[in-house]
Coordinates of C-alpha atoms in Angstrom, one line a residue:
M1 CA 106.4 90.3 91.2
D2 CA 107.1 93.9 92.0
S3 CA 109.0 95.8 89.4
L4 CA 111.9 96.4 91.8
H5 CA 113.0 92.8 91.1
F6 CA 113.8 93.6 87.5
K7 CA 115.1 97.1 87.9
Q8 CA 118.8 98.1 88.3
Q9 CA 120.7 101.3 88.2
G10 CA 122.1 102.3 84.8
L11 CA 124.7 105.0 83.8
I12 CA 121.9 107.5 82.9
N13 CA 118.5 105.8 83.2
P14 CA 117.7 102.6 85.1
K15 CA 117.9 99.4 83.2
L16 CA 115.5 96.5 83.3
T17 CA 116.5 92.9 83.1
S18 CA 114.6 90.0 81.6
I19 CA 114.9 87.9 84.7
C20 CA 114.5 88.8 88.4
D21 CA 117.1 89.7 90.9
I22 CA 116.8 86.2 92.5
C23 CA 117.7 84.5 89.2
L24 CA 120.6 86.9 88.7
Q25 CA 121.8 86.1 92.2
R26 CA 121.6 82.5 91.3
G27 CA 124.0 83.1 88.4
E28 CA 121.7 83.1 85.4
D29 CA 122.5 85.4 82.5
A30 CA 119.7 87.9 81.7
E31 CA 120.9 88.2 78.1
Q32 CA 119.9 84.5 77.5
F33 CA 116.2 85.1 78.3
A34 CA 113.4 87.0 76.6
N35 CA 110.7 88.9 78.5
N36 CA 108.3 90.8 76.3
T37 CA 106.5 92.6 79.1
V38 CA 109.7 94.0 80.7
Q39 CA 111.1 94.9 77.3
T40 CA 107.9 96.8 76.4
F41 CA 108.2 98.8 79.7
A42 CA 111.9 99.5 79.0
T43 CA 111.1 100.8 75.5
T44 CA 108.3 103.0 76.6
L45 CA 110.2 104.5 79.5
L46 CA 113.5 104.9 77.5
Y47 CA 115.3 102.5 79.8
S48 CA 118.0 100.0 78.8
F49 CA 116.8 96.4 78.4
V50 CA 119.1 93.5 79.3
G51 CA 117.7 90.4 77.7
K52 CA 117.2 88.5 74.5
D53 CA 114.9 89.8 71.7
G54 CA 112.2 87.5 70.6
D55 CA 109.1 85.8 71.8
D56 CA 109.3 84.8 75.5
K57 CA 106.8 82.0 74.8
Q58 CA 109.8 80.2 73.2
D59 CA 111.3 80.0 76.7
P60 CA 108.7 77.8 78.4
S61 CA 111.0 76.3 81.0
F62 CA 110.8 77.5 84.6
F63 CA 113.3 76.8 87.4
V64 CA 110.4 76.1 89.7
K65 CA 108.3 73.6 87.7
K66 CA 105.1 73.7 89.7
K67 CA 102.8 76.7 89.0
Q68 CA 101.4 76.4 92.6
S69 CA 104.9 76.6 94.1
R70 CA 105.7 79.6 91.9
K71 CA 102.7 81.4 93.4
F72 CA 103.8 80.4 96.9
Y73 CA 107.2 82.0 96.3
E74 CA 105.7 85.1 94.8
G75 CA 103.4 85.5 97.8
F76 CA 106.3 85.1 100.1
L77 CA 108.3 87.7 98.2
Q78 CA 105.3 90.2 98.4
D79 CA 105.2 89.6 102.2
Y80 CA 108.9 90.7 102.4
D81 CA 108.5 93.6 99.9
G82 CA 105.7 95.0 102.0
N83 CA 107.3 94.5 105.5
S84 CA 109.6 97.4 106.5
L85 CA 110.5 95.6 109.8
A86 CA 111.8 92.5 107.9
Q87 CA 113.7 94.6 105.4
Q88 CA 115.5 96.5 108.2
Q89 CA 116.7 93.3 109.9
L90 CA 117.1 91.1 106.9
D91 CA 119.2 92.1 103.8
R92 CA 117.5 91.4 100.5
K93 CA 120.4 89.3 99.3
E94 CA 120.2 87.1 102.4
F95 CA 116.5 86.8 101.9
N96 CA 117.0 85.9 98.2
Q97 CA 119.6 83.3 99.1
A98 CA 117.2 81.6 101.4
I99 CA 114.7 81.4 98.6
I100 CA 117.4 79.9 96.3
K101 CA 118.2 77.2 98.8
S102 CA 114.5 76.4 99.0
E103 CA 114.1 76.3 95.2
T104 CA 117.2 74.1 94.8
G105 CA 116.2 71.7 97.6
V106 CA 119.1 72.6 99.9
V107 CA 116.4 73.5 102.4
D108 CA 113.4 71.1 102.3
F109 CA 110.7 73.7 102.6
V110 CA 108.5 75.7 100.3
P111 CA 106.8 78.9 101.7
N112 CA 103.3 78.0 102.7
P113 CA 100.5 80.6 102.4
G114 CA 98.7 78.8 105.2
L115 CA 101.4 79.9 107.6
D116 CA 102.2 83.4 108.8
F117 CA 105.1 85.3 107.4
N118 CA 107.3 84.9 110.5
T119 CA 106.8 81.1 110.6
N120 CA 107.8 80.8 106.9
L121 CA 110.9 82.9 107.6
Q122 CA 111.9 80.6 110.5
K123 CA 111.4 77.4 108.5
L124 CA 113.8 78.9 105.9
G125 CA 116.4 79.6 108.6
L126 CA 115.7 83.4 108.8
Q127 CA 115.2 85.4 111.9
V128 CA 113.3 88.7 112.3
D129 CA 112.4 90.2 115.6
F130 CA 108.8 91.4 115.3
Q131 CA 108.5 92.2 119.0
L132 CA 110.3 95.6 119.3
N133 CA 107.7 97.1 121.6
E134 CA 109.5 97.0 125.0
V135 CA 107.3 99.5 126.9
D136 CA 106.8 98.0 130.4
Y137 CA 103.5 97.8 132.4
I138 CA 104.2 100.8 134.6
D139 CA 105.0 103.1 131.7
R140 CA 101.8 102.0 129.9
E141 CA 99.7 102.8 133.0
R142 CA 101.4 106.2 133.2
I143 CA 100.5 107.0 129.6
R144 CA 96.9 105.9 130.2
A145 CA 96.6 108.0 133.3
K146 CA 98.2 111.0 131.6
Y147 CA 95.6 111.0 128.8
K148 CA 92.7 109.9 131.1
Y149 CA 92.0 106.8 129.0
R150 CA 91.1 109.0 125.9
C151 CA 92.4 108.4 122.4
Q152 CA 94.4 111.4 121.4
Y153 CA 93.4 111.0 117.8
C154 CA 89.7 110.5 117.7
G155 CA 88.6 111.2 121.3
R156 CA 87.0 107.9 122.0
S157 CA 88.0 105.8 125.0
G158 CA 91.3 104.0 124.6
R159 CA 93.9 101.8 126.3
S160 CA 96.4 101.2 123.5
V161 CA 99.8 102.8 124.0
D162 CA 100.9 103.9 120.6
H163 CA 104.3 105.0 119.3
K164 CA 104.1 108.3 117.5
D165 CA 107.1 107.2 115.3
P166 CA 106.3 103.5 114.6
V167 CA 108.5 101.3 116.8
S168 CA 109.2 99.1 113.7
L169 CA 110.9 102.1 112.1
S170 CA 112.4 104.1 115.0
H171 CA 112.9 101.4 117.8
N172 CA 112.1 104.4 120.1
N173 CA 110.4 103.4 123.3
D174 CA 111.1 106.7 125.0
F175 CA 108.2 108.2 127.0
D176 CA 107.9 111.3 124.7
N177 CA 107.4 109.0 121.7
L178 CA 104.3 107.4 123.4
I179 CA 100.7 108.5 123.1
L180 CA 97.4 106.9 124.0
S181 CA 95.0 105.7 121.3
C182 CA 92.0 103.5 120.9
S183 CA 92.6 100.1 119.4
E184 CA 91.0 101.2 116.1
C185 CA 93.3 104.2 115.6
N186 CA 96.3 102.1 116.6
R187 CA 95.4 99.5 113.9
I188 CA 94.7 102.1 111.2
K189 CA 97.9 104.1 111.9
S190 CA 100.1 100.9 111.8
N191 CA 103.4 102.1 110.4
M192 CA 102.1 105.3 109.0
P193 CA 104.3 108.3 109.8
F194 CA 102.9 110.2 112.8
K195 CA 102.9 113.6 110.9
L196 CA 100.9 112.1 108.0
F197 CA 98.4 110.4 110.3
T198 CA 97.8 113.6 112.3
E199 CA 97.5 115.7 109.1
L200 CA 94.9 113.3 107.7
N201 CA 93.1 113.2 111.1
D202 CA 93.0 117.0 111.3
Q203 CA 91.0 116.9 108.0
I204 CA 88.0 115.1 109.6
P205 CA 87.3 116.8 113.0
E206 CA 83.5 116.5 112.6
I207 CA 83.7 112.8 111.9
N208 CA 85.8 112.2 115.0
K209 CA 83.2 114.2 117.1
Q210 CA 80.4 112.0 115.7
L211 CA 82.3 108.9 116.6
V212 CA 82.6 110.0 120.2
K213 CA 78.8 110.7 120.3
Y214 CA 78.1 107.3 118.8
E215 CA 80.3 105.6 121.3
N216 CA 78.8 107.4 124.3
T217 CA 75.2 106.8 123.1
L218 CA 75.8 103.2 122.4
R219 CA 77.5 102.6 125.8
S220 CA 74.5 104.3 127.6
L221 CA 71.9 102.3 125.7
Q222 CA 73.8 99.0 126.2
E223 CA 74.1 99.7 129.9
E224 CA 70.3 100.3 130.0
F225 CA 69.7 97.1 128.0
E226 CA 71.8 95.1 130.5
Q227 CA 69.9 96.6 133.5
R228 CA 66.6 95.6 131.9
R229 CA 67.9 92.1 131.1
R230 CA 68.9 91.7 134.8
K231 CA 65.5 93.0 135.9
I232 CA 63.7 90.4 133.7
A233 CA 65.9 87.6 135.2
A234 CA 65.2 88.8 138.7
T235 CA 61.5 89.0 138.1
M236 CA 61.4 85.5 136.6
H237 CA 63.2 84.2 139.7
L238 CA 60.9 86.0 142.2
K239 CA 57.7 84.9 140.4
G240 CA 58.9 81.5 139.6
V241 CA 57.5 81.6 136.1
V242 CA 58.9 82.2 132.6
Q243 CA 55.8 83.6 130.9
D244 CA 53.4 86.1 132.2
P245 CA 52.0 89.5 130.9
E246 CA 54.4 91.6 132.9
L247 CA 57.5 89.7 131.8
N248 CA 56.3 89.7 128.1
A249 CA 55.9 93.4 128.2
M250 CA 59.3 93.9 129.7
R251 CA 60.8 91.6 127.0
K252 CA 59.0 93.6 124.3
Q253 CA 60.4 96.9 125.5
N254 CA 63.9 95.4 125.7
K255 CA 63.5 94.0 122.1
K256 CA 62.8 97.5 120.9
L257 CA 65.8 98.8 122.7
Q258 CA 68.0 96.1 121.2
D259 CA 66.7 97.0 117.7
A260 CA 67.6 100.6 118.3
I261 CA 71.1 99.6 119.4
D262 CA 71.6 97.4 116.3
S263 CA 70.5 100.2 114.0
L264 CA 72.8 102.7 115.8
Q265 CA 75.7 100.2 115.7
S266 CA 75.2 99.8 112.0
D267 CA 75.4 103.5 111.4
Y268 CA 78.4 103.7 113.7
D269 CA 80.3 100.9 111.8
S270 CA 79.6 102.6 108.5
L271 CA 81.1 105.9 109.7
R272 CA 84.1 104.0 111.1
K273 CA 84.6 102.4 107.7
V274 CA 84.4 105.8 105.9
R275 CA 87.0 107.2 108.3
E276 CA 89.4 104.2 107.8
N277 CA 89.2 104.5 104.0
H278 CA 90.1 108.2 104.4
F279 CA 93.4 107.2 106.1
V280 CA 94.1 104.2 103.8
N281 CA 93.6 106.3 100.6
G282 CA 95.5 109.2 102.1
W283 CA 98.5 107.0 102.8
K284 CA 98.4 105.5 99.3
V285 CA 98.4 108.9 97.7
A286 CA 101.3 110.0 99.9
E287 CA 103.3 106.9 98.9
L288 CA 102.5 107.4 95.2
E289 CA 103.7 111.0 95.3
K290 CA 107.1 109.7 96.4
E291 CA 107.6 107.5 93.4
E292 CA 109.7 109.0 90.6
D293 CA 108.5 106.7 87.8
I294 CA 105.9 104.1 87.1
I295 CA 108.2 101.0 87.3

């Protein structure tokens, strides 16, 4: 579980509790439980520790008896902790209360990792609107025409209408908050702040130029491959045969072209992965720099 579940504000420094916020909300007393790990952190960071001294192995009982179920709840908690859209619409105490009802059997359902996050929420009686993008078809086409179907981040062809300020954070569907991107940039950007994404993107102009060249070359080669494939099919139809020297020569040439396309595609995919890692790592560094302490 994330450290935030054990961390509370103190008079001077934060204090750490031996049990999580869900157990506290359930009415359990932190002073009655030992937790060596949390206590060690508290001592190291000069935080107050609320809990019982001693070996936490002497407290073997769990409220949720099955280890597998505990993992299911932990995964569900991580989904909520990492979803800003859910946190905006669903207060943590309300979320915790739904988990308590599940753990106590008031609600006959345990979060299932085989289901998506929204389905698990609904089965626990919680509602979150994950469809905040209300840009209509006409406005989408206006954006595509405005930017001539070119991604404004990398320069490749694109049709994805992207929100500069993520709609999950701003709920802003105004025209000036919309820009055109390719599906890949849209996916990578996700909920990343527009300013950070553009700053990271400005650091790799040559990579973006290479991606455009790869895309254009691959499109040209693939079109040529399809033309050759259609010519082979037409020749087979006119001759009424499947095998003959002319057809075999045409197939051999097309096989070489396909090999060239596959090799180029592999290089293209490798460069795309390098670029994606650049954004992922840059976002992680930016988030870490915001943290004031290590727990």
